[in-house]
Every structure is written in C-alpha cells, then in structure tokens.
Amino acid sequence: MTDLSAAQIRFPFPDAPAPGTATEVAEGVLWMRIPLPWALDHVNVYALDDGDGWTLVDTGADIDICRKTWDALLAGPLGYRPVRRVVVTHHHPDHIGLAGWFQQQGAELITTRTAWLYARMLVLDVEERPAPETLAYWRGAGMAPEVYAKRVTARPYNFADVVAPLPLGYTRIVEGDRIRMGGRDWIIRMGDGHAPEHATFWEVGGDLVIGGDQILPGISANIGVHASEPLADPLSEWMAACARLEPHVSERQLVLPGHKLPFKGLPHRLRQMVDNHHGALDRLRAHLAQPRTACQCFVPLFGREISGDAYGLAMVESVAHLNHLLKLGEVRRWRGENDVWLWQRVDR
Ligand SMILES: [Zn+2]
C-alpha cells in the first residue's frame, strides 16, 4: 500500500532558522531554534511581539550554548526589547530550563501548576547516586546488567544540572483559559501523557497552534513511566489528550511544534499519533505470548534493539506500554529472578 502520510503533512518553512536568527512564521510570531548537545539536537522556541516587549514560548536548557544563543537572539531579531513573559508548555529541561533565568531578569513565568511544581521539585531534588527506589525500578524493568552496573555508581542525570533555579512564584494557566500574545488571542488546551498538564495554545479566529511536544511532526514524543509513579499509565493519558484535541483540528492550521519543523496537516498527524501507539500495542500483545521483561520489548515497540543514550527512554516507554495493557487487564506480571517483572498476555 502506498504511504500517503508524507504527502498529507506539509512543511511550509522547510529551512530551520540558523542559531541566533529568527523566521517570522506569521505576523508578530518569530520561530527560533536553540541548539542542544543531545540526541535531539535542538528545541524550537517562539517569540510573540506584544508591542512593548516579547512573550517567549519555551526556553531551551540551562547550558552555555543555550544562554549564548539567547544572547544572540536578544541582540539580533529581538532587538533588545524586554522579555516580559515566558510561557512554558511543560516541565522538561529543554523547555523550562531557562525560565528561572528570564525570571531573574524580570520576566513573568506563565505555565501550568503541574509543570511548575514538577520542575521546582526536580530542581531541588539533587542526587549524587540513584535513589534505592530508582534502582529497584530499573531492576524491575529488566535493565541490562552492564547498563545497570554502570549506572549504580554514576551520578544520575539531575534536573539542576540543566535547569536554572526557579524563584518562588508563577502565573498559572488552566484548560480553557485565554491568553493574549503576539496581537492574537489564544485558547489553552491541555495535553497529557508526554508530560502531565502540558499546555498547548490555539489561536482564536486564526490558524496557529503552538503544540510544544504534545504535537510533533515526524518523531513521537516519549511516553514514559518513572520510579516516582511506577504504576502510571501515561499512554491512556496521551490517548485521552489526543481525543480531546481532535475536535479542534483543521487542515488550515499551522502547527508550531517544540521540535522539528512547523507543519500543516494536523488532522492527519493526530490520527497518525494515535494509530502508531495502537500498532505498537498490537505488536506487543503478540510478543507477550511468551513472558518478557520490559527491556525485552524494544523490538516490537521500536523495530530494533536499543542501546546507548536512547536505552533509558526506550525502557521507560516499554514500561508505559506494559502498564497500559496491565490496566486493560490484558497482561499479568510477576516477579522473576533479581526483582525483575515478567509480563505475559492473559489469554481469555
Ligand atoms: Zn522537548
């Protein structure tokens, strides 16, 4: 069968702005890129022209290259006009990392309560070694022994390493709120699943959508389970968010995503995002005819074995899919050797 998916998603701005430059994607709406030294090597940020200053959407991480890029942007396309507000879509470091830095310079932080609480908690929770609960979670997922051995003694990834301290106080946004930015009114709709209470912004009487990581083209947002909530079912939350957003999508909309390129074709993309997970769940069901650990489910879920930097992301996403089937009553799990959970389909 011919795959029409590529044809149905269109990229009106095929060239990303170079670091330190901006592309005006609509009047008063600038698209910029902040480089990241990670596998996903950039995050998109947006500046909305409020006349006497700027509202920024998302910030990049608190690392040297991101601050330097902002310095160039503020001196260049933003013309040293003040940053009055920083709107953050969700609590991940590539999005909220420099919010506190802008706050220190006088900006107001606007985000969801969950995003603010999560980010502030994680910034304060500095660990020199993985917590015992984290180690138990990794053993439960069946983390490869060589990966586990390396991580037990290593300093874990800490939010505080890449997120500037968040001063006390922010402005909360909730589902259905309206906000004016860039000379336009936007209605706020909540995403979920990739990050809890992930804000997206839909232009009222217009066709712009700021999607953050809830609505990405080409790559799927990571949907993961972590030691903080080992029985979470974020995949259900993701599906529910897709269903909530679906009545609002149209072919005319230009989506401004957190990564990759602005695109049109949101109705198709949203369907694809849901179908991809249904496909993955079906492959996983077949794979679970035999007992498997979470880390033995990479091939049906991702089409290949995963190692290196992506291993942790693959592991937490595997657990998310397994937890989802557990909630549906389609699998059972039991403890095997060395604390590992084994999962198998329940045949009825
Ligand atoms: Zn992101």
XYZ file of C-alpha atoms and ligand atoms in Angstrom:
349
model
C 0.000 0.000 0.000
C 1.259 3.477 -0.787
C 2.063 5.549 2.246
C 0.317 8.880 1.844
C 1.364 10.133 5.253
C 4.274 12.210 3.978
C 2.091 13.892 1.375
C -0.549 14.784 3.949
C 1.853 16.580 6.240
C 3.342 19.715 4.715
C 6.193 21.909 5.839
C 5.715 25.499 4.644
C 9.071 26.540 6.155
C 11.482 23.781 5.113
C 14.608 25.547 6.381
C 15.106 25.946 10.119
C 16.420 29.322 11.246
C 20.168 29.306 11.920
C 21.166 29.782 15.583
C 20.783 33.439 16.514
C 18.313 34.174 13.721
C 14.528 34.063 13.523
C 11.931 33.182 10.919
C 8.656 35.106 11.022
C 6.054 32.343 10.595
C 3.121 34.746 10.977
C 2.868 38.447 11.676
C 4.390 39.063 15.106
C 5.326 35.414 15.647
C 9.009 34.519 15.409
C 10.301 30.945 15.247
C 13.803 30.388 16.608
C 15.959 27.402 17.416
C 18.051 26.779 20.478
C 20.777 24.165 19.920
C 21.074 21.291 22.407
C 24.104 18.998 22.840
C 21.841 15.929 22.972
C 20.497 13.276 20.596
C 17.602 15.613 19.806
C 19.903 18.498 18.967
C 17.551 21.488 19.173
C 14.363 22.845 20.662
C 12.052 25.302 18.936
C 11.194 28.467 20.815
C 8.882 31.263 19.772
C 8.803 34.988 20.453
C 5.479 36.800 20.210
C 5.532 40.528 19.646
C 3.466 42.312 22.293
C 4.416 45.793 21.070
C 6.320 46.982 24.119
C 8.126 43.686 24.632
C 8.118 39.968 23.971
C 6.364 36.891 25.218
C 8.580 33.843 24.765
C 7.272 30.315 24.480
C 9.791 27.784 25.886
C 13.435 28.462 26.562
C 15.971 25.685 25.965
C 18.054 24.211 28.777
C 20.289 25.999 31.242
C 23.530 25.256 29.463
C 26.102 27.554 27.992
C 25.179 27.109 24.346
C 21.515 27.897 25.067
C 22.319 31.086 27.026
C 24.731 32.191 24.285
C 22.087 31.601 21.638
C 19.598 33.713 23.617
C 22.193 36.475 23.914
C 22.483 36.473 20.126
C 18.699 36.402 19.679
C 18.113 39.236 22.120
C 20.762 41.356 20.402
C 19.582 40.343 16.924
C 15.998 39.610 15.923
C 14.531 40.554 19.334
C 16.230 43.965 19.191
C 16.879 44.201 22.947
C 13.203 44.779 23.637
C 12.306 43.421 27.071
C 11.150 39.856 27.595
C 8.044 40.462 29.694
C 6.658 36.936 29.894
C 7.941 33.416 29.477
C 5.267 30.862 28.696
C 6.343 27.264 29.268
C 4.495 24.357 27.651
C 5.749 21.624 30.010
C 8.312 20.874 32.686
C 11.067 19.187 30.684
C 14.513 20.829 30.804
C 14.704 21.715 27.109
C 11.515 23.758 27.566
C 11.677 25.204 31.090
C 15.459 25.199 31.564
C 15.996 28.951 31.305
C 12.629 30.164 32.630
C 14.180 30.986 36.012
C 16.994 32.860 34.271
C 14.469 35.046 32.466
C 12.531 35.496 35.713
C 15.694 36.757 37.385
C 15.806 39.391 34.657
C 12.243 40.495 35.372
C 10.059 38.239 33.235
C 6.827 36.686 34.481
C 6.624 32.897 34.249
C 3.344 31.519 32.940
C 2.774 27.767 32.946
C 0.586 25.000 34.339
C 0.619 24.174 38.024
C 1.878 20.653 37.396
C 4.686 21.878 35.175
C 5.779 24.417 37.759
C 5.575 22.028 40.712
C 7.363 19.230 38.877
C 10.173 21.430 37.654
C 10.650 23.085 41.013
C 10.619 19.758 42.850
C 13.070 18.137 40.464
C 15.469 21.080 40.513
C 15.635 20.827 44.303
C 15.991 17.028 44.294
C 19.704 16.681 43.604
C 21.049 13.115 43.817
C 24.694 12.132 43.830
C 23.744 8.478 43.342
C 20.498 6.907 42.107
C 17.869 6.539 44.840
C 17.146 2.966 46.031
C 13.649 3.244 44.543
C 15.153 4.130 41.182
C 17.478 1.127 41.340
C 14.522 -1.109 42.220
C 12.586 0.330 39.278
C 15.480 -0.377 36.894
C 15.809 -3.954 38.150
C 12.051 -4.359 37.803
C 12.224 -3.237 34.172
C 14.977 -5.746 33.463
C 17.671 -3.220 32.705
C 20.643 -4.922 31.010
C 23.229 -5.889 33.685
C 26.052 -3.920 32.046
C 23.901 -0.768 31.858
C 22.747 -1.226 35.459
C 26.294 -1.778 36.738
C 27.445 1.454 35.127
C 24.518 3.484 36.426
C 24.597 2.275 40.040
C 27.822 4.130 40.732
C 27.368 7.063 38.354
C 25.936 10.448 39.256
C 22.452 10.395 37.752
C 21.103 12.965 35.376
C 19.925 15.804 37.611
C 17.431 18.492 36.636
C 19.526 21.046 38.498
C 22.397 20.422 36.066
C 20.363 21.752 33.145
C 17.531 23.807 34.658
C 18.087 27.212 36.266
C 16.645 27.558 39.790
C 13.020 28.638 39.700
C 12.297 31.545 42.002
C 9.113 31.379 44.074
C 6.020 32.361 42.160
C 4.487 31.939 38.714
C 1.186 32.571 36.945
C -0.990 29.537 36.467
C -2.857 28.632 33.276
C -5.616 26.032 33.078
C -7.665 24.310 30.390
C -9.891 26.787 28.572
C -8.013 29.905 29.684
C -7.398 32.607 27.156
C -4.173 34.493 26.787
C -3.246 37.385 24.510
C 0.181 37.235 22.907
C 1.615 38.478 19.648
C -1.508 40.552 18.975
C -3.658 37.415 18.949
C -5.911 35.657 21.420
C -5.147 32.033 22.206
C -7.198 29.399 23.968
C -5.282 26.985 26.144
C -5.917 23.260 25.839
C -4.158 20.698 27.974
C -2.168 17.853 26.580
C -1.009 14.927 28.691
C 0.950 11.684 28.506
C 4.367 13.040 27.442
C 4.270 15.435 30.382
C 1.364 15.891 32.757
C -0.639 19.069 32.188
C 1.191 20.030 29.008
C -0.173 23.331 27.680
C -0.954 23.898 24.010
C -2.154 27.202 22.532
C -4.781 27.563 19.808
C -5.285 30.894 18.075
C -8.841 32.197 18.391
C -10.220 33.159 14.982
C -6.974 32.115 13.315
C -4.952 29.087 12.357
C -1.862 28.987 14.558
C -1.339 26.205 17.096
C 1.593 26.121 19.493
C 1.980 22.424 20.181
C 5.065 22.006 22.374
C 5.931 18.295 22.489
C 2.278 17.266 22.538
C 2.052 17.728 18.775
C 5.286 16.919 16.954
C 5.809 16.023 13.292
C 7.910 13.023 12.330
C 9.065 11.956 15.775
C 6.951 10.508 18.542
C 7.012 12.173 21.944
C 8.440 9.903 24.633
C 5.737 8.451 26.850
C 7.464 7.093 29.909
C 6.951 5.659 33.371
C 9.388 6.609 36.112
C 10.218 5.484 39.637
C 8.199 8.386 41.059
C 4.992 6.676 39.897
C 5.852 3.143 38.768
C 2.276 2.082 38.002
C 1.376 5.180 35.996
C -0.471 4.729 32.710
C 0.587 7.790 30.704
C -0.393 6.107 27.439
C -4.069 6.321 28.465
C -3.492 9.983 29.257
C -1.858 10.513 25.866
C -4.772 8.857 24.042
C -7.295 10.867 26.060
C -5.456 14.094 25.212
C -5.469 13.219 21.508
C -9.222 12.600 21.727
C -9.767 15.953 23.469
C -7.762 17.864 20.860
C -9.253 16.074 17.849
C -12.465 18.187 17.543
C -10.324 21.332 17.240
C -8.008 20.360 14.402
C -8.216 21.612 10.824
C -6.240 21.412 7.597
C -5.655 25.148 7.601
C -3.779 25.197 10.899
C -0.058 25.821 11.033
C 1.374 23.898 13.992
C 4.390 25.370 15.750
C 5.943 22.339 17.453
C 8.575 22.026 20.184
C 10.950 20.205 17.852
C 11.373 19.713 14.088
C 9.559 21.929 11.564
C 6.292 23.885 11.648
C 3.732 21.895 9.696
C 0.247 21.696 8.253
C -1.878 18.567 8.186
C -2.776 18.311 11.862
C -5.894 16.124 11.343
C -3.719 13.505 9.690
C -0.867 13.866 12.173
C -3.155 13.458 15.177
C -4.656 10.281 13.710
C -1.161 9.007 12.983
C -0.047 9.685 16.580
C -2.894 7.540 17.914
C -2.514 4.809 15.263
C 1.211 4.480 15.969
C 0.509 3.515 19.566
C -2.294 1.142 18.618
C 0.105 -0.535 16.198
C 2.790 -0.775 18.872
C 0.306 -2.259 21.359
C -0.780 -4.906 18.843
C 2.821 -5.931 18.184
C 3.435 -6.011 21.917
C 0.382 -8.231 22.521
C 1.756 -10.764 20.028
C 5.231 -10.569 21.613
C 3.766 -11.286 25.065
C 2.631 -14.759 24.142
C 5.868 -15.593 25.996
C 6.903 -13.999 29.312
C 9.122 -10.939 28.701
C 10.752 -8.194 30.694
C 10.159 -4.545 29.750
C 13.645 -4.347 28.264
C 12.882 -7.385 26.123
C 10.098 -5.473 24.350
C 12.175 -2.976 22.349
C 11.938 -4.789 19.021
C 8.124 -4.984 18.819
C 7.799 -1.417 20.107
C 10.595 0.359 18.259
C 11.503 -2.051 15.469
C 15.040 -2.650 16.744
C 17.160 -3.259 19.806
C 18.106 -0.023 21.571
C 21.396 0.763 23.232
C 23.407 3.820 24.203
C 21.777 7.132 25.069
C 18.294 6.073 23.994
C 18.243 3.000 26.273
C 16.664 4.765 29.240
C 13.982 6.418 27.093
C 13.160 3.083 25.443
C 12.931 1.365 28.832
C 10.500 3.888 30.345
C 8.378 3.797 27.194
C 8.275 -0.014 27.270
C 7.013 0.082 30.842
C 4.370 2.623 29.801
C 3.010 0.282 27.148
C 3.079 -2.683 29.538
C 1.355 -0.747 32.318
C -1.307 0.231 29.804
C -2.011 -3.413 28.943
C -1.996 -4.243 32.658
C -4.643 -1.585 33.332
C -6.686 -3.023 30.479
C -6.444 -6.442 32.134
C -4.745 -7.910 29.079
C -1.476 -8.930 30.724
C -0.340 -10.197 34.089
C 3.043 -9.683 35.668
C 5.030 -11.472 38.320
C 8.460 -11.207 39.892
C 11.267 -13.221 38.385
C 14.912 -13.504 39.347
C 16.693 -10.415 40.625
C 13.437 -8.430 41.183
C 12.551 -8.298 37.513
C 8.897 -8.080 36.419
C 7.892 -10.637 33.820
C 4.878 -9.813 31.686
C 2.662 -12.172 29.730
C -0.577 -11.918 27.843
C -3.651 -13.233 29.610
C -5.486 -15.445 27.141
C -9.207 -15.430 27.711
Zn 11.073 18.695 24.204
